[in-house]
XYZ file of C-alpha atoms in Angstrom:
672
model
C 0.000 0.000 0.000
C 2.819 2.387 0.862
C 4.474 1.629 -2.505
C 1.226 2.422 -4.272
C 0.879 5.603 -2.300
C 4.403 6.619 -3.227
C 3.802 6.109 -6.942
C 0.495 7.926 -6.739
C 2.133 10.894 -5.081
C 4.415 11.226 -8.065
C 1.493 10.948 -10.515
C -1.127 13.112 -8.878
C 0.855 15.651 -6.873
C 2.692 18.623 -8.316
C 6.028 18.054 -10.152
C 7.997 19.253 -7.147
C 5.969 17.218 -4.678
C 8.868 14.972 -3.546
C 11.113 17.865 -2.659
C 8.218 19.657 -0.967
C 7.662 16.612 1.278
C 11.315 16.689 2.315
C 11.256 20.406 2.958
C 8.152 20.058 5.116
C 9.748 17.160 7.014
C 12.876 19.214 7.617
C 11.010 22.117 9.221
C 12.169 22.211 12.794
C 9.323 24.292 14.278
C 5.889 22.761 13.598
C 2.860 25.045 13.291
C 0.737 24.953 16.468
C -2.460 22.923 16.233
C -5.635 24.931 15.704
C -9.058 23.312 15.798
C -10.731 23.075 12.392
C -13.595 25.490 11.723
C -16.790 23.604 10.767
C -19.245 24.700 8.092
C -22.786 23.320 7.735
C -23.955 21.704 4.482
C -27.227 20.175 3.273
C -27.739 17.284 0.874
C -29.544 17.578 -2.445
C -30.449 14.356 -4.213
C -31.335 14.326 -7.888
C -32.410 11.290 -9.925
C -28.940 9.823 -10.276
C -26.654 12.041 -8.215
C -26.094 13.392 -4.735
C -24.545 16.763 -4.042
C -23.771 18.634 -0.850
C -24.301 22.394 -0.828
C -23.077 24.837 1.808
C -25.398 26.985 3.872
C -24.643 30.693 3.724
C -22.039 32.022 6.158
C -24.805 33.611 8.214
C -26.930 30.428 8.381
C -23.910 28.239 9.159
C -22.977 30.482 12.073
C -26.573 30.321 13.372
C -26.507 26.511 13.157
C -23.133 26.327 14.912
C -24.408 28.501 17.773
C -27.460 26.269 18.101
C -25.201 23.181 18.028
C -23.111 24.607 20.883
C -26.190 24.844 23.113
C -26.599 21.051 22.858
C -30.403 21.350 22.766
C -32.941 20.231 20.171
C -33.149 23.671 18.587
C -34.986 24.569 15.355
C -33.162 27.171 13.232
C -34.814 29.057 10.342
C -32.478 29.204 7.306
C -32.527 30.256 3.640
C -34.593 33.381 4.243
C -36.810 31.396 6.652
C -38.026 29.173 3.812
C -36.577 26.133 5.609
C -36.290 24.981 9.223
C -33.309 22.914 10.381
C -33.844 20.547 13.307
C -30.284 20.681 14.580
C -30.312 17.580 16.790
C -31.757 15.246 14.148
C -29.753 16.940 11.357
C -32.778 17.410 9.084
C -33.900 20.356 6.951
C -37.632 20.832 6.316
C -39.358 23.073 3.759
C -41.801 25.581 5.256
C -43.987 26.695 2.337
C -44.164 23.674 0.037
C -44.220 19.885 0.165
C -40.719 18.451 0.001
C -39.091 15.506 1.735
C -36.641 16.339 4.541
C -32.986 16.644 3.504
C -29.943 15.590 5.494
C -27.818 18.246 7.181
C -24.184 17.797 8.166
C -21.643 19.706 10.268
C -18.663 19.411 7.938
C -14.931 19.629 8.673
C -13.212 17.145 6.311
C -13.806 16.649 2.572
C -12.742 14.283 -0.211
C -12.729 14.288 -4.001
C -11.987 11.507 -6.480
C -10.514 11.976 -9.950
C -13.911 11.973 -11.646
C -15.723 14.054 -9.036
C -16.467 17.661 -9.950
C -16.619 18.923 -6.363
C -15.519 17.968 -2.874
C -17.900 15.881 -0.747
C -18.043 16.085 3.061
C -17.199 13.045 5.182
C -19.727 11.861 7.786
C -19.261 13.621 11.111
C -17.862 10.590 13.000
C -15.371 9.889 10.184
C -14.318 13.547 10.222
C -13.817 13.439 13.978
C -11.428 10.474 13.675
C -9.482 12.298 10.955
C -9.270 15.435 13.081
C -7.931 13.487 16.078
C -5.242 11.840 13.926
C -4.360 15.223 12.431
C -4.101 16.810 15.863
C -1.662 14.113 17.045
C 0.407 14.430 13.857
C 0.671 18.216 14.229
C 1.366 18.118 17.959
C 4.085 15.444 17.702
C 5.210 16.592 14.260
C 5.040 12.964 13.113
C 3.684 12.495 9.587
C 3.103 9.640 7.172
C 0.541 8.450 9.704
C -1.794 5.695 8.549
C -5.441 5.632 9.634
C -7.486 2.499 8.897
C -11.275 2.378 9.136
C -13.608 -0.620 9.705
C -15.022 -0.147 6.190
C -11.579 -0.921 4.744
C -10.588 2.585 3.649
C -7.139 3.812 4.572
C -6.183 7.459 5.000
C -2.503 8.406 5.029
C -1.449 11.795 6.398
C 1.721 12.256 4.336
C 2.197 15.863 5.518
C -0.028 18.837 6.413
C -0.641 19.609 2.730
C -1.015 16.082 1.327
C -3.556 13.680 2.800
C -4.960 10.841 0.659
C -7.608 8.154 1.010
C -7.060 4.704 -0.541
C -9.806 2.214 -1.293
C -9.504 -1.408 -0.178
C -8.481 -3.669 -3.077
C -11.464 -5.990 -2.646
C -14.054 -3.267 -3.215
C -12.682 -2.019 -6.504
C -14.247 -2.434 -9.889
C -13.007 -5.575 -11.644
C -13.542 -4.031 -15.083
C -11.100 -1.159 -14.824
C -8.454 -1.156 -17.512
C -5.248 -0.957 -15.506
C -3.901 -1.481 -11.973
C -3.017 2.224 -11.704
C -6.712 3.122 -12.124
C -7.664 0.577 -9.468
C -5.580 2.202 -6.796
C -6.117 5.838 -7.684
C -6.645 7.578 -4.324
C -8.977 10.344 -3.259
C -7.690 13.786 -2.313
C -8.555 14.705 1.267
C -8.888 18.300 2.478
C -9.295 19.728 5.959
C -11.680 22.650 6.446
C -13.985 24.402 4.004
C -11.353 27.080 3.300
C -9.219 24.514 1.447
C -11.868 23.408 -1.057
C -13.199 25.384 -4.016
C -16.817 26.078 -3.143
C -18.873 29.255 -3.431
C -20.382 30.254 -0.098
C -22.814 33.170 -0.016
C -22.908 35.709 2.794
C -26.631 35.274 3.408
C -29.890 36.987 2.479
C -30.959 40.310 4.001
C -33.443 39.692 6.805
C -35.797 42.540 5.888
C -38.397 41.654 3.246
C -39.579 44.701 1.268
C -42.059 42.958 -1.023
C -43.696 39.537 -1.436
C -44.311 37.928 -4.856
C -46.322 34.771 -5.586
C -45.361 32.929 -8.806
C -47.949 30.686 -10.529
C -46.722 28.095 -13.065
C -48.261 27.135 -16.402
C -49.126 23.762 -17.938
C -47.451 20.554 -16.833
C -45.358 19.671 -13.776
C -42.061 20.939 -15.290
C -41.268 24.631 -15.778
C -38.148 24.588 -17.958
C -36.198 22.490 -20.465
C -34.377 20.715 -17.644
C -37.746 19.431 -16.404
C -37.364 21.200 -13.092
C -40.253 21.938 -10.751
C -41.739 25.357 -10.027
C -39.845 25.308 -6.704
C -36.436 24.981 -8.389
C -37.280 27.587 -11.041
C -38.459 30.122 -8.456
C -35.239 29.448 -6.507
C -33.303 30.497 -9.636
C -35.392 33.628 -10.081
C -34.911 34.553 -6.415
C -31.142 34.056 -6.698
C -31.034 36.294 -9.788
C -32.973 39.018 -7.962
C -30.634 38.873 -4.927
C -27.626 39.203 -7.220
C -29.201 42.156 -9.060
C -30.089 43.894 -5.802
C -26.437 43.647 -4.766
C -25.252 45.108 -8.098
C -27.996 47.552 -9.115
C -29.140 48.735 -5.666
C -25.760 48.518 -3.934
C -25.806 51.994 -2.401
C -29.425 51.645 -1.249
C -28.584 48.299 0.379
C -25.588 49.799 2.159
C -27.784 52.659 3.421
C -30.358 50.206 4.745
C -33.072 51.364 2.298
C -33.303 47.988 0.570
C -33.686 44.500 2.014
C -34.883 41.852 -0.428
C -37.902 40.619 -2.382
C -39.304 37.224 -1.414
C -40.591 34.979 -4.231
C -42.790 31.974 -3.358
C -43.994 29.255 -5.790
C -47.694 28.441 -6.186
C -48.200 24.826 -7.281
C -51.631 23.875 -8.635
C -50.699 21.011 -10.990
C -50.354 18.392 -8.247
C -53.821 19.191 -6.851
C -55.430 18.755 -10.270
C -53.538 15.568 -11.107
C -53.548 14.028 -7.620
C -55.794 11.319 -6.236
C -58.462 13.857 -5.261
C -59.786 14.362 -8.805
C -58.933 10.919 -10.215
C -58.707 12.549 -13.649
C -55.321 11.001 -14.512
C -56.663 7.497 -13.946
C -59.752 8.214 -16.050
C -57.642 9.660 -18.891
C -55.252 6.703 -18.766
C -58.090 4.222 -19.370
C -58.963 5.871 -22.685
C -55.392 6.624 -23.832
C -54.136 4.612 -26.815
C -51.124 2.352 -26.118
C -49.056 3.491 -29.120
C -46.358 6.219 -28.944
C -46.739 6.030 -25.173
C -44.065 8.618 -24.304
C -45.668 11.311 -26.467
C -49.130 10.465 -25.144
C -47.833 10.609 -21.568
C -46.390 14.065 -22.300
C -49.730 15.183 -23.772
C -51.690 13.842 -20.788
C -49.307 15.500 -18.343
C -49.056 18.923 -19.986
C -51.280 19.883 -22.913
C -54.414 18.528 -21.249
C -54.164 21.307 -18.663
C -55.337 23.711 -21.388
C -58.461 21.610 -21.947
C -59.021 21.234 -18.198
C -59.096 25.005 -17.856
C -61.959 25.175 -20.368
C -63.939 22.541 -18.439
C -66.320 23.855 -15.740
C -65.422 21.006 -13.372
C -61.652 21.261 -13.575
C -61.483 25.018 -14.174
C -63.154 25.436 -10.784
C -60.607 23.050 -9.233
C -57.673 24.936 -10.774
C -58.880 28.407 -9.750
C -59.824 27.280 -6.225
C -56.416 25.625 -5.808
C -54.487 28.679 -7.001
C -56.438 31.092 -4.773
C -56.400 28.881 -1.672
C -52.671 28.151 -2.087
C -51.859 31.865 -2.479
C -53.956 32.679 0.609
C -52.347 29.830 2.594
C -48.834 30.986 1.675
C -49.748 34.605 2.438
C -51.044 33.686 5.899
C -48.011 31.487 6.658
C -45.603 34.189 5.499
C -47.247 36.776 7.760
C -47.001 34.385 10.718
C -43.275 33.932 10.153
C -42.679 37.609 9.327
C -44.971 39.526 11.722
C -42.985 42.710 11.068
C -43.677 42.602 7.308
C -45.649 45.631 6.120
C -44.783 45.607 2.413
C -47.030 45.123 -0.599
C -47.720 41.859 -2.449
C -47.567 41.138 -6.198
C -48.335 38.115 -8.367
C -46.571 36.530 -11.353
C -48.122 34.064 -13.783
C -46.257 32.056 -16.411
C -48.072 30.764 -19.498
C -51.487 29.352 -18.461
C -50.751 30.570 -14.919
C -51.027 34.157 -16.183
C -54.474 33.465 -17.665
C -55.616 31.937 -14.359
C -54.468 35.067 -12.519
C -56.044 37.361 -15.137
C -59.435 35.695 -14.697
C -59.021 35.634 -10.920
C -58.093 39.328 -10.714
C -60.887 40.315 -13.114
C -63.367 38.776 -10.686
C -62.094 40.254 -7.423
C -64.362 42.597 -5.529
C -63.399 45.532 -3.361
C -64.903 45.933 0.117
C -67.290 48.632 -1.093
C -68.608 46.453 -3.915
C -69.598 43.571 -1.642
C -70.971 44.993 1.621
C -71.078 42.826 4.722
C -74.186 42.194 6.791
C -77.557 41.396 5.265
C -77.636 40.401 1.590
C -78.450 43.460 -0.476
C -80.577 43.624 -3.598
C -78.341 45.125 -6.250
C -79.647 48.537 -7.294
C -82.537 47.953 -4.863
C -84.473 46.165 -7.626
C -87.652 44.212 -6.916
C -88.599 41.042 -8.788
C -90.776 43.114 -11.141
C -87.979 45.581 -11.914
C -85.537 42.734 -12.504
C -87.832 40.982 -14.984
C -88.515 44.300 -16.742
C -84.747 44.886 -17.000
C -84.437 41.465 -18.682
C -87.446 42.044 -20.952
C -89.286 39.136 -19.303
C -92.089 40.981 -17.472
C -94.658 38.592 -18.985
C -93.491 35.918 -16.501
C -94.095 38.080 -13.402
C -97.535 36.609 -12.695
C -96.217 33.047 -13.075
C -93.461 33.621 -10.486
C -95.636 35.610 -8.069
C -98.247 32.845 -8.158
C -95.565 30.629 -6.541
C -94.722 33.366 -3.965
C -91.228 33.762 -5.455
C -89.207 36.876 -4.716
C -85.592 37.571 -5.750
C -84.124 35.717 -2.766
C -86.118 32.529 -3.355
C -85.602 32.835 -7.134
C -81.852 32.726 -6.465
C -82.322 29.251 -4.984
C -84.149 27.904 -8.040
C -82.597 25.529 -10.565
C -83.304 25.282 -14.275
C -85.604 22.309 -13.654
C -87.730 24.360 -11.193
C -88.341 27.103 -13.757
C -89.033 24.487 -16.445
C -91.824 22.988 -14.293
C -93.408 26.462 -14.158
C -93.641 26.411 -17.954
C -90.948 29.071 -18.594
C -89.170 28.428 -21.959
C -85.427 27.658 -22.206
C -84.314 31.129 -23.409
C -85.975 33.117 -20.605
C -84.835 30.488 -18.049
C -81.197 30.957 -19.084
C -81.516 34.757 -18.948
C -82.974 34.659 -15.419
C -80.430 32.160 -14.049
C -77.465 33.975 -15.612
C -78.592 37.323 -14.187
C -79.166 35.839 -10.740
C -75.754 34.183 -10.780
C -73.941 37.356 -11.844
C -75.781 39.952 -9.801
C -77.451 38.284 -6.845
C -75.561 35.181 -5.658
C -72.247 36.924 -4.866
C -74.003 39.319 -2.510
C -75.934 36.460 -0.865
C -72.767 34.449 -0.340
C -70.943 37.427 1.155
C -73.839 38.159 3.464
C -73.685 34.580 4.748
C -69.943 35.146 5.354
C -68.905 31.886 3.726
C -65.298 30.865 4.219
C -64.564 31.123 0.490
C -66.143 34.363 -0.731
C -66.713 34.089 -4.466
C -68.010 36.158 -7.322
C -69.196 35.261 -10.792
C -67.642 36.306 -14.069
C -68.516 39.890 -14.900
C -67.040 41.617 -17.927
C -69.484 44.525 -17.969
C -66.562 46.911 -18.588
C -65.840 45.239 -21.904
C -67.507 45.977 -25.222
C -68.511 42.360 -25.832
C -69.582 39.659 -23.395
C -67.278 36.672 -23.621
C -67.915 32.951 -23.654
C -65.813 32.047 -20.629
C -66.495 28.993 -18.482
C -69.063 29.979 -15.862
C -67.547 29.265 -12.439
C -67.347 30.932 -9.032
C -64.159 32.874 -8.417
C -62.669 32.909 -4.897
C -61.313 36.113 -3.374
C -57.674 36.746 -2.488
C -56.828 37.793 1.055
C -55.000 40.911 -0.182
C -55.027 43.464 -2.996
C -52.067 42.755 -5.322
C -49.900 45.759 -6.163
C -48.765 44.475 -9.584
C -49.565 41.534 -11.862
C -46.658 40.361 -14.051
C -47.467 37.950 -16.901
C -44.590 35.891 -18.394
C -45.015 34.344 -21.863
C -48.742 34.869 -21.610
C -51.556 33.650 -23.920
C -54.065 36.042 -22.291
C -54.562 38.087 -25.489
C -55.275 34.981 -27.554
C -57.712 33.498 -25.023
C -59.650 36.751 -24.690
C -59.911 37.035 -28.476
C -61.075 33.430 -28.885
C -63.663 33.989 -26.160
C -65.188 36.698 -28.375
C -63.666 39.831 -26.868
C -63.037 42.378 -29.645
C -61.302 44.996 -27.540
C -60.615 46.017 -23.932
C -62.119 49.299 -22.819
C -59.245 51.753 -22.179
C -60.863 52.684 -18.848
C -60.948 49.084 -17.623
C -58.722 48.103 -14.708
C -58.635 45.142 -12.328
C -60.839 45.908 -9.301
C -58.059 45.303 -6.750
C -54.808 45.489 -8.787
C -53.736 48.687 -10.529
C -50.572 47.598 -12.380
C -50.134 44.986 -15.126
C -47.059 44.028 -17.186
C -47.165 41.616 -20.135
C -43.549 40.375 -20.504
C -42.489 38.088 -23.330
C -39.579 36.830 -25.429
C -39.887 37.754 -29.134
C -39.716 34.061 -30.196
C -42.111 32.715 -27.554
C -44.800 30.784 -29.500
C -47.277 30.924 -26.604
C -47.050 34.672 -25.935
C -49.488 37.275 -27.283
C -49.728 41.050 -26.976
C -52.339 43.008 -24.995
C -51.922 46.637 -26.121
C -53.432 46.181 -29.636
C -56.652 45.054 -27.903
C -56.813 48.448 -26.163
C -55.466 50.762 -28.882
C -56.220 49.404 -32.339
C -55.819 52.652 -34.266
C -52.082 53.041 -33.509
C -49.420 50.516 -34.538
C -47.506 50.527 -31.267
C -44.182 48.721 -30.892
C -43.731 46.954 -27.523
C -41.351 48.432 -24.961
C -37.856 46.948 -25.231
C -36.606 45.668 -21.873
C -33.076 47.001 -21.252
C -30.256 44.515 -20.853
C -29.333 44.255 -17.165
C -25.772 45.332 -18.003
C -27.096 48.489 -19.654
C -28.002 49.493 -23.242
C -28.997 46.923 -25.819
C -27.326 43.657 -26.628
C -24.510 44.425 -29.059
C -25.944 42.565 -32.060
C -29.264 44.436 -31.712
C -27.500 47.797 -31.514
C -25.558 46.869 -34.652
C -28.763 45.847 -36.400
C -30.516 49.111 -35.403
C -27.505 51.204 -36.394
C -27.342 49.611 -39.854
C -31.091 50.134 -40.308
C -30.839 53.825 -39.380
C -27.824 54.316 -41.642
C -29.551 52.670 -44.606
C -32.625 54.871 -44.072
C -30.444 57.988 -43.998
C -28.698 56.837 -47.199
C -32.048 56.291 -48.842
C -33.154 59.805 -47.860
C -29.822 61.233 -49.091
C -28.980 62.991 -45.837
C -25.431 61.636 -45.399
C -23.265 64.479 -46.684
C -20.011 63.371 -45.122
C -18.222 60.522 -43.390
C -18.717 62.337 -40.080
C -22.524 62.480 -40.396
C -22.551 58.849 -41.568
C -20.739 57.796 -38.393
C -23.100 59.892 -36.254
C -26.044 58.163 -37.877
C -24.483 54.748 -37.301
C -23.517 55.354 -33.666
C -26.672 57.198 -32.544
C -28.210 55.354 -29.621
C -31.856 54.210 -29.657
C -33.569 56.066 -26.808
C -36.258 53.519 -26.009
C -33.708 50.798 -25.329
C -31.704 52.754 -22.782
C -32.147 53.237 -19.055
C -31.663 56.838 -17.824
C -28.154 58.005 -18.710
C -26.098 60.566 -16.809
C -25.984 63.544 -19.200
C -22.521 64.522 -18.012
C -21.134 61.356 -19.601
C -22.532 62.238 -23.022
C -20.897 64.445 -25.593
C -22.727 67.646 -26.616
C -23.596 66.270 -30.029
C -24.995 63.028 -28.629
C -26.874 64.961 -25.968
C -28.600 67.244 -28.453
C -29.342 64.272 -30.725
C -31.008 62.260 -27.962
C -32.942 65.172 -26.543
C -34.308 65.919 -30.022
C -35.471 62.319 -30.418
C -37.032 62.367 -26.972
C -38.966 65.529 -27.840
C -40.239 63.912 -31.016
C -41.673 60.909 -29.164
C -45.272 61.627 -28.139
C -46.404 60.426 -24.719
C -48.672 57.431 -25.226
C -51.342 56.457 -22.723
C -52.343 52.805 -23.040
C -55.559 52.420 -21.087
C -55.758 51.978 -17.330
C -54.745 48.303 -16.911
C -51.283 49.582 -15.972
C -52.326 52.993 -14.722
C -51.904 54.610 -18.146
C -48.369 53.239 -18.612
C -47.190 50.778 -21.246
C -48.201 47.114 -20.830
C -46.296 45.035 -23.425
C -42.584 44.542 -22.682
C -40.341 42.437 -24.942
C -37.037 40.828 -23.976
C -33.970 41.133 -26.206
C -33.021 37.876 -27.888
C -29.489 36.562 -27.479
C -27.136 36.588 -30.491
C -27.294 32.792 -30.896
C -31.120 32.893 -30.872
C -31.107 35.231 -33.871
C -29.682 32.507 -36.118
C -32.690 30.218 -35.863
C -35.947 31.480 -34.389
C -37.664 28.083 -34.656
C -34.855 26.216 -32.910
C -35.163 28.429 -29.819
C -38.965 28.747 -29.790
C -39.684 26.280 -26.960
C -36.674 27.483 -25.000
C -37.957 31.048 -25.377
C -41.222 30.114 -23.665
C -39.276 28.784 -20.674
C -36.513 31.392 -20.465
C -38.107 33.740 -17.939
C -37.076 31.844 -14.792
C -33.381 32.480 -15.467
C -33.747 35.876 -17.158
C -31.872 38.597 -15.277
C -33.479 41.216 -17.547
C -36.945 40.052 -16.440
C -35.950 39.968 -12.768
C -34.532 43.492 -13.016
C -37.760 44.807 -14.581
C -39.703 43.422 -11.599
C -37.250 44.934 -9.110
C -37.412 48.350 -10.819
C -41.222 48.341 -10.725
C -41.253 47.278 -7.049
C -38.597 49.705 -5.814
C -39.772 52.628 -7.969
C -43.010 52.486 -5.977
C -40.947 52.512 -2.767
C -39.026 55.563 -3.978
C -35.675 53.763 -4.150
C -33.359 54.830 -6.979
C -31.974 52.319 -9.473
C -28.204 52.386 -10.113
C -26.632 51.141 -13.340
C -23.298 49.591 -12.260
C -20.156 50.705 -14.070
C -19.021 48.106 -16.602
């Protein structure tokens, strides 16, 4: 074994490793022993791999303090989204369903040739290594051999070179050469000696809460990751952008962080409660099973949303999950006094649009006794519907509005009322009367029926009862949204410019230019003006280079066509002129006089456009800039474009700017 170790040292250590051993052995004054500093890690298991990730410095220190108390303490970590039970070394999710993950107090690490990162040893193994290391340092006696019951052998050659060797009997018989069989693992002491990124920790103060609702299917991106993992990515991007684009405000204590929480409705629809998956499976053809499984798991959600039964399930699940998360968040953050916004991706944005359209403010649905809307009597109601000829029939049965609200279609049919009038009466009662009755009875789930009276045309949406959210959202952000298409297919010709959500005053429709599922909203409000969408600035400032080049060439060719380029100098000015709409605010002192006058002229030429009240008169449609590689083949990147929002820093920055603008916090473009 020692011979093998010697040969391996020559192969895997640095070229001067032999001489370095001798030099270390010759040192007469050994460094004093210092106890290793532990760092806490948690385990993440994927389908075929296990990885250990470090807690932030702040969380690790909290866990170490709790460990020192020796009690069964529970420590909130990761922005209080997880609880760690220190004694049992388990980490539990707070807001969503997820199996507990193992937690480890780590001091010693190993890495094989084919491993990409260091893995922590179990705590008892690490303790044995630390004791052997302490003796070696104290006595200054190296080349110590440590054998474990499992058969592994660790040799402490010197303070800088410690290796683990596998027992011969456990090695793979199919390896190609003896040297591969005995290739050792590198052993490192302390987290400072391994290459791993450890974050400082998240700011404690939460300025704003955002709920994110997913679209069709259980997976949210091309890597088939869940909504939880995708929201984790989006949250990480926002924390990074806060540190870079709101650095001064963070240092001054003006800015904490934005919390993003996932809203999962797919599992409720496809779980055992509805039994729909089992029913669909019985009628699914056996051929091309993988494609059919994909269809059943994803595309069917679109059909479910157009079914009264399952549309009700989806909407109820989304609203109840948002309200549950909101209540739980407030319990864990009693000091939180910020606003709340919602994000919907794909079908999730349509669910939120319908939900927000059917919210009612406190003044619209008074508490106490059920009120008759507009104070109408039964006679006035029938007159309003043009059905006064049926007044005698209903009064003969002693029916008033309240008892009429309890009637079914079959009851009215027995009274001899034809189908058309029956439908008119029931629809009016459902829209105008039942919501007030329900609110008066103070049901746990206050609901309201679909009411698009603000719109020019009534739409053929599924008739269901919409639950109420426990808060008034500040802003609704739609990612890759088919809202425009669904509204059009439902029969809506245009949206009244004065229309706004009853409880939410801001709305952004954000999309990638190649997203096949995304549709615009603004042309449904302003049809007479051909309005380009707002270009979302690149988070590093300006436009992406290839788009600037494309715009510059277009402007130059237009100037050539109009014969305005009299000299090389004016040609260059035309080429290098910056497009105003693509730029964030620029410090005028950094601009030359010519560029300044050029930009200010363009700005004066641009008329202020008011696009309805869905976003308070501001623009609604915002388009991301495609990457250079995406420009080569739009079709190739179409599906990816629909799933790009979770990792888009440009999208995250747009959300942060909207949130912090309302808080009066200035945005800073970092110097490149």
